[in-house]
PDB file of C-alpha atoms and ligand atoms in Angstrom:
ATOM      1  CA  UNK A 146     -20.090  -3.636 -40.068  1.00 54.00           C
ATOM      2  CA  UNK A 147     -16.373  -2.575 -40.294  1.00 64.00           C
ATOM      3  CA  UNK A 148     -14.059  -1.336 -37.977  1.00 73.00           C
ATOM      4  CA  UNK A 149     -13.151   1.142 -40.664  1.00 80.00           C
ATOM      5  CA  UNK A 150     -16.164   2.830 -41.958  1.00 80.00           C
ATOM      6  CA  UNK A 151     -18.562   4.349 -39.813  1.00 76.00           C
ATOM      7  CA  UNK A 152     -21.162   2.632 -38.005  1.00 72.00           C
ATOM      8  CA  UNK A 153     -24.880   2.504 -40.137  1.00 75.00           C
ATOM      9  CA  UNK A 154     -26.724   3.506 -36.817  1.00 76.00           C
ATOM     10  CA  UNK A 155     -24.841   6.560 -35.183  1.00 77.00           C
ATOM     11  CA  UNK A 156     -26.630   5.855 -31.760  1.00 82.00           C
ATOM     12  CA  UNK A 157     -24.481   2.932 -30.411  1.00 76.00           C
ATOM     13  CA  UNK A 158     -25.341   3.437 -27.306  1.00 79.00           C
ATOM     14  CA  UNK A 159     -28.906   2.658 -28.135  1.00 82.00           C
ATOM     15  CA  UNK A 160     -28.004  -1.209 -29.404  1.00 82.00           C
ATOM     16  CA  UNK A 161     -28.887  -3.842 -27.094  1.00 86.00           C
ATOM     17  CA  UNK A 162     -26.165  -4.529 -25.266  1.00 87.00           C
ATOM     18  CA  UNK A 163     -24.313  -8.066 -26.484  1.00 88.00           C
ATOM     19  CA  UNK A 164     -24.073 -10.473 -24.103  1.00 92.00           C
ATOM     20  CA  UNK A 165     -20.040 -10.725 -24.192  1.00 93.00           C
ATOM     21  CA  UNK A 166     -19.737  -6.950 -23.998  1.00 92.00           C
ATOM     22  CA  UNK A 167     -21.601  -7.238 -20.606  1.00 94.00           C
ATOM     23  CA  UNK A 168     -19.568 -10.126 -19.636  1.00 96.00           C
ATOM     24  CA  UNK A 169     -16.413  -7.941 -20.258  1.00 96.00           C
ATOM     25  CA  UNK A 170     -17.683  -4.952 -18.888  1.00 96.00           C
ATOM     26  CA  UNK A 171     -18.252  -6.912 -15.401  1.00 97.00           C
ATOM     27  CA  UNK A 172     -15.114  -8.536 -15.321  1.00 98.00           C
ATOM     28  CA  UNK A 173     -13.416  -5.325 -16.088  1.00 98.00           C
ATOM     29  CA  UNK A 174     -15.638  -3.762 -13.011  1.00 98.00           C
ATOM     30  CA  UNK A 175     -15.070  -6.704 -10.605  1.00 98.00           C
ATOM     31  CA  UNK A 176     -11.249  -6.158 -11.472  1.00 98.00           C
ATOM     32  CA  UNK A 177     -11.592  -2.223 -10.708  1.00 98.00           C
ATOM     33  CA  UNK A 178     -12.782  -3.408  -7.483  1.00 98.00           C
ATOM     34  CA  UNK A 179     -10.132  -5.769  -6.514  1.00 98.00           C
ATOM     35  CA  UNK A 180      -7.352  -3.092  -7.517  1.00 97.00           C
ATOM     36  CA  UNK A 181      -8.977  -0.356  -5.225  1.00 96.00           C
ATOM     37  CA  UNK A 182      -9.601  -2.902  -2.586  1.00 96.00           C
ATOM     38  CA  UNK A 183      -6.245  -4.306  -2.584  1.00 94.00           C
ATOM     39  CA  UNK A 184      -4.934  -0.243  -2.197  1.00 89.00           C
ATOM     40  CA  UNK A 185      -6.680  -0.411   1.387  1.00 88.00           C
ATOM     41  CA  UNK A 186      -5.693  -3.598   2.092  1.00 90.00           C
ATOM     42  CA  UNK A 187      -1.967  -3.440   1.108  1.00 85.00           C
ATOM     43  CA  UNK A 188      -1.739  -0.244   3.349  1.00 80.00           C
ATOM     44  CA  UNK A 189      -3.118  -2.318   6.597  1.00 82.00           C
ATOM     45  CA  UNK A 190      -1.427  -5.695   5.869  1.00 84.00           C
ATOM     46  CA  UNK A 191       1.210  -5.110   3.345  1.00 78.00           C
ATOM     47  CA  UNK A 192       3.582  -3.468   6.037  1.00 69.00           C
ATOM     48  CA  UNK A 193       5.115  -1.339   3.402  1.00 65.00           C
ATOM     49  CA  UNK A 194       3.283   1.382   3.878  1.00 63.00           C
ATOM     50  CA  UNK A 195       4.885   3.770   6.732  1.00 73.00           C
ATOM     51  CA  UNK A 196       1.555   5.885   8.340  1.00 75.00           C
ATOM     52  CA  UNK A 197       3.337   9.583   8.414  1.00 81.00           C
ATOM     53  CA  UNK A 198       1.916  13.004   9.045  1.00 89.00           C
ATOM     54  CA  UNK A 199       2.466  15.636   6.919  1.00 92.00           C
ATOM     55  CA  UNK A 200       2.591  19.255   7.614  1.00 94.00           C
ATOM     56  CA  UNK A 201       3.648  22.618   5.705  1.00 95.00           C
ATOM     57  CA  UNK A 202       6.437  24.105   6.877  1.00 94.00           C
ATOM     58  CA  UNK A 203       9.502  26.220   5.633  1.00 95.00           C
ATOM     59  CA  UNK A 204      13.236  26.149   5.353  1.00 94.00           C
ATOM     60  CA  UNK A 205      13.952  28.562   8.339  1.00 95.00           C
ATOM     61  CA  UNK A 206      11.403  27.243  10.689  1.00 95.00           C
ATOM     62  CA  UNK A 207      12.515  23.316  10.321  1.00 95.00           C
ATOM     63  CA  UNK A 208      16.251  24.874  10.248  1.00 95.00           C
ATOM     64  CA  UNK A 209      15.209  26.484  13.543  1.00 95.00           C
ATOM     65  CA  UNK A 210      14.133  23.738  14.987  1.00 94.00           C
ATOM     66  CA  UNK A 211      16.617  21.258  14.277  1.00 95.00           C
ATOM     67  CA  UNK A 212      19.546  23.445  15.111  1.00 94.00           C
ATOM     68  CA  UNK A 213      18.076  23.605  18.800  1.00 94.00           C
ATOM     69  CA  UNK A 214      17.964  20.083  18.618  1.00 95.00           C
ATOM     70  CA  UNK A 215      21.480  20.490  17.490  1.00 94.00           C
ATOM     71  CA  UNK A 216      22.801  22.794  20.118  1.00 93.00           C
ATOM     72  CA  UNK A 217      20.701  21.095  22.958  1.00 93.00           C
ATOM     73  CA  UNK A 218      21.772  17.316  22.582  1.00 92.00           C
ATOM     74  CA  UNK A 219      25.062  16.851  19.758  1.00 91.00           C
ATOM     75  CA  UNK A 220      27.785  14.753  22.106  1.00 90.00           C
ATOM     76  CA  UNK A 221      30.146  14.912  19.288  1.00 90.00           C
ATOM     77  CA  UNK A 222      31.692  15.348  15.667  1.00 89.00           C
ATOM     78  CA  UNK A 223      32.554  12.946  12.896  1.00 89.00           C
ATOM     79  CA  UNK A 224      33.844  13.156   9.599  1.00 81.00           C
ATOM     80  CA  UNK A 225      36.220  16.086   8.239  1.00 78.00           C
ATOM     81  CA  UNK A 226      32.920  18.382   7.919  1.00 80.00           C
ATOM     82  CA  UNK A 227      32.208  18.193  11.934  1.00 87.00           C
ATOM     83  CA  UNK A 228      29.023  16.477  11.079  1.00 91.00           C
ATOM     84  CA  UNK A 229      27.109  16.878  14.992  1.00 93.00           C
ATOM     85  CA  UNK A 230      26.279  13.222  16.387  1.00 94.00           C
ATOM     86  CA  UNK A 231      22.847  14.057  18.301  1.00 94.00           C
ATOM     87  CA  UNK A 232      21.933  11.841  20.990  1.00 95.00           C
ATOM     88  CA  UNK A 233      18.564  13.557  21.931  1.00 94.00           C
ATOM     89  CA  UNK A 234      15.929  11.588  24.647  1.00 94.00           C
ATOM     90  CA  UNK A 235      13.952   9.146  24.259  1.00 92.00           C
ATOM     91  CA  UNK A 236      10.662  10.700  22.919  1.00 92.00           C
ATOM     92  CA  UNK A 237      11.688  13.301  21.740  1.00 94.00           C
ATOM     93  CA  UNK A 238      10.841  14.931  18.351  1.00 94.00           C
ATOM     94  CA  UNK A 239      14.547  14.669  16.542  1.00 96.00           C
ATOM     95  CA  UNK A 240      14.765  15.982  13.520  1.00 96.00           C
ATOM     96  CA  UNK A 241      16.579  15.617   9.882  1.00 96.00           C
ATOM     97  CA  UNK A 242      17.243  17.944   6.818  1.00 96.00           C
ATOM     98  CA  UNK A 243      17.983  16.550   3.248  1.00 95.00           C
ATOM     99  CA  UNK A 244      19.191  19.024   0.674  1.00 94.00           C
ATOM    100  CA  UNK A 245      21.873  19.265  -2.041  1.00 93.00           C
ATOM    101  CA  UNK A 246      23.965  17.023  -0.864  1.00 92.00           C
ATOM    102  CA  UNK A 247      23.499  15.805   2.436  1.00 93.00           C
ATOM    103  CA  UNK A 248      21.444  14.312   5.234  1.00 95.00           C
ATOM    104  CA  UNK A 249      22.202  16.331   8.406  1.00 93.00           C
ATOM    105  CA  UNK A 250      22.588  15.362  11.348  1.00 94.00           C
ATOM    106  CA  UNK A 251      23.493  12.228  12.437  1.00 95.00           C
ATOM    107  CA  UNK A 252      21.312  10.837  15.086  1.00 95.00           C
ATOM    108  CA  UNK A 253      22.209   8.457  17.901  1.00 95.00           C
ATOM    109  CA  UNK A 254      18.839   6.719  19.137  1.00 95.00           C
ATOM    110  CA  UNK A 255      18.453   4.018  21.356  1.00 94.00           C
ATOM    111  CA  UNK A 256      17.294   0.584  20.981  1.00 94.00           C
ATOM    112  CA  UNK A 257      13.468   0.012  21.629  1.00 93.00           C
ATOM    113  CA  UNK A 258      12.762   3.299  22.283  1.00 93.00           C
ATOM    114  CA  UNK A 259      10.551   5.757  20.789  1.00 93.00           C
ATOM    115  CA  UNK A 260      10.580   8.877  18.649  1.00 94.00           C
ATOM    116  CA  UNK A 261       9.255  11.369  16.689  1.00 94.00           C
ATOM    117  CA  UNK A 262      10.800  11.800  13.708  1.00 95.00           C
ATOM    118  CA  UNK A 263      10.699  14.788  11.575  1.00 96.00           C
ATOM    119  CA  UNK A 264      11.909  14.982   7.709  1.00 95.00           C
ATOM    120  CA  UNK A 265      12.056  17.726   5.268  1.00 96.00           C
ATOM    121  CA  UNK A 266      13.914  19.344   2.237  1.00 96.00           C
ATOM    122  CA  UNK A 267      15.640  22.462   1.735  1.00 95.00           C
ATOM    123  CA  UNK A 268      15.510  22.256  -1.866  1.00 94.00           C
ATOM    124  CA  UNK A 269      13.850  19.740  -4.194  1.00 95.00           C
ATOM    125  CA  UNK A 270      12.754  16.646  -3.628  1.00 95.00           C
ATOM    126  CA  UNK A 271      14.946  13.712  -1.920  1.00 96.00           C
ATOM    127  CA  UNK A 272      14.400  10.061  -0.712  1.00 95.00           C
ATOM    128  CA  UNK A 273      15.158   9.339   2.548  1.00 94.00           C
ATOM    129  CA  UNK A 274      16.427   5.591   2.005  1.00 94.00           C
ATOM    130  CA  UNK A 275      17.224   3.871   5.534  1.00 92.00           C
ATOM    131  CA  UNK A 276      19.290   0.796   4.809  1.00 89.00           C
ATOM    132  CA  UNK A 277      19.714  -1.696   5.121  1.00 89.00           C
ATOM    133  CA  UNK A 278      16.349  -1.988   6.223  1.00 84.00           C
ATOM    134  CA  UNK A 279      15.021  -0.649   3.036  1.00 81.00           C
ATOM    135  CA  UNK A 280      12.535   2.051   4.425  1.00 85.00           C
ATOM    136  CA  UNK A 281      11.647   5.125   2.219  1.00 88.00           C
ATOM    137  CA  UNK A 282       9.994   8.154   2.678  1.00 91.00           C
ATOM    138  CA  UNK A 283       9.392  10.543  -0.243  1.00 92.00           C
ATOM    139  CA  UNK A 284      11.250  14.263   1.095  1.00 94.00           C
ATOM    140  CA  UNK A 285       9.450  17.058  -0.544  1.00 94.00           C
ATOM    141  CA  UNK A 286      10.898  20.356   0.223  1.00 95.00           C
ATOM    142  CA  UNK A 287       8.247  22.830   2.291  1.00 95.00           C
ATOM    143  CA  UNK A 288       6.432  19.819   4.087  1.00 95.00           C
ATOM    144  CA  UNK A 289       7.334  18.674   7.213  1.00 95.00           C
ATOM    145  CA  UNK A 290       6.714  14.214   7.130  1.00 94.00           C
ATOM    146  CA  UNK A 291       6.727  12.931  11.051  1.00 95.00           C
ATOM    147  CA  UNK A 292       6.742   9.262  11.092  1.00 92.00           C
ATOM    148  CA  UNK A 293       6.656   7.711  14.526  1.00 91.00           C
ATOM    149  CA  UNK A 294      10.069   5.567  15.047  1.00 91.00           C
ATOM    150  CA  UNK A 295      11.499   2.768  17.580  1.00 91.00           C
ATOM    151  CA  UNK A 296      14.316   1.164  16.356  1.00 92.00           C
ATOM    152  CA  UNK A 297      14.551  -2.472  17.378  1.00 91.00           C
ATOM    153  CA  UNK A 298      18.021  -3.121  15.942  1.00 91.00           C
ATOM    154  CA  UNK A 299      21.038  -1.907  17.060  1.00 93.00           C
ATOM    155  CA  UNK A 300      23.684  -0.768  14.550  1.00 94.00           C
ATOM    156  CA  UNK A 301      25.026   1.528  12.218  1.00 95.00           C
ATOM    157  CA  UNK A 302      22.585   2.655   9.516  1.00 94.00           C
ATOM    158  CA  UNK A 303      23.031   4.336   6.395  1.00 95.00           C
ATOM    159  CA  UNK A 304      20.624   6.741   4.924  1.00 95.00           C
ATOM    160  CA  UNK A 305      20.747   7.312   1.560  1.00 95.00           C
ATOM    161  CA  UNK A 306      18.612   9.127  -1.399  1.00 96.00           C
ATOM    162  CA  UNK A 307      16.782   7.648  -3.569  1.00 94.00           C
ATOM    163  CA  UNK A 308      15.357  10.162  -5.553  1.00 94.00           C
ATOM    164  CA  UNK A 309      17.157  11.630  -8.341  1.00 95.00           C
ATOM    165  CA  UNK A 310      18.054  15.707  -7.427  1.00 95.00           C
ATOM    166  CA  UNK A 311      20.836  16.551  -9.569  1.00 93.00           C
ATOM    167  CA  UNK A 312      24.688  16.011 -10.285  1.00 95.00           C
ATOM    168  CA  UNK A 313      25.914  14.981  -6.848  1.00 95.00           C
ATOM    169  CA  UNK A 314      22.976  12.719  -6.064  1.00 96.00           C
ATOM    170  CA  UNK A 315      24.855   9.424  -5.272  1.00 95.00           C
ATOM    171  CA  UNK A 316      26.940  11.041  -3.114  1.00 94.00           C
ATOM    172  CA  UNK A 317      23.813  12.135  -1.277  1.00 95.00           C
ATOM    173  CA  UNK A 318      24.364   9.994   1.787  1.00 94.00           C
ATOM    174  CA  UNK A 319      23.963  10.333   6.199  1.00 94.00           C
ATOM    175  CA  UNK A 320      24.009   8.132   8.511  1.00 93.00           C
ATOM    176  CA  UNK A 321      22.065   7.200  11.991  1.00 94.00           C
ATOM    177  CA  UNK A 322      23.400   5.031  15.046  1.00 95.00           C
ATOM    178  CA  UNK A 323      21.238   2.814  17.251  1.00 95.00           C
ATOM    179  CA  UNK A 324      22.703   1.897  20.603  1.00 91.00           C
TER     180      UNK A 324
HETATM  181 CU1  CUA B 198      18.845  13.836  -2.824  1.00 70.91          CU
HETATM  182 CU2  CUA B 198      19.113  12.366  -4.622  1.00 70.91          CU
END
């Protein structure tokens, strides 16, 4: 038989079935099981996957809520745009807001302690890259991601995005302070 003309029995399916396409087709099965396994097992072990929660939302309620934040907790300024420096308590539900092209605000947490932190987008879709302790969460705008945090380094952190959203993107940058 050849590859090139068709087959002289149209009903393949009804051949025996040769012993090395069975071998294949359980390798290729075993294989399929590994890969899916490996997806649960990654998750657990891997410690790359962050465990967030994911809600709807929209652009005035998260703006809402993170300007009470805002207004309840900011101890100061920085930079020539009067970015607010919020220093809210310790678990709390703080919030953050990427869109064209900032992160805002800046938070102040402190060391071992524990919050609730809440991410969205105003716009399109951003990656909230904390370095440099390389975590990243995909931002997509009109869902709210709340991913449990305790910092347990001190320092100043830079957050920047990693996900392509338009002309200004690497300038696209916020920051976070751990005391
Ligand atoms: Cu936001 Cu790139």
């Amino acid at each position: 038989m050849s590859a090139i003309l068709p087959p002289s029995e149209r009903l393949w399916w009804k051949h025996p079935l040769d012993r090395l396409e069975a071998v294949w087709i359980v390798i290729a099965f075993i294989w399929c099981m590994v890969m899916f396994f490996m997806m649960v097992f990654w998750h657990v072990y891997g410690k790359q996957n962050l465990a967030t929660e994911t809600y709807k939302t929209t652009p005035d309620k998260f703006t809402a809520a993170t300007q009470a934040m805002v207004d309840k907790y900011t101890v100061r300024t920085e930079t020539d745009q009067n970015v607010p420096v919020v220093r809210p308590p310790e678990g709390s539900d703080i919030y953050m807001i990427g869109r064209l092209w900032n992160w805002w605000p800046i938070l102040e947490l402190e060391k071992n302690k524990s919050y609730k932190l809440h991410l969205t987008s105003m716009d399109y879709n951003h990656g909230f890259s904390l370095q440099p302790t390389n975590i990243n969460i995909q931002v997509v705008p009109g869902y709210e991601h709340v991913i449990k945090v305790t910092p347990n380094e001190s320092g100043t952190f830079s957050i920047i995005c990693n996900e392509f959203c338009g002309i200004n993107h690497h300038t696209m940058v916020g920051r976070m302070y751990v005391k």
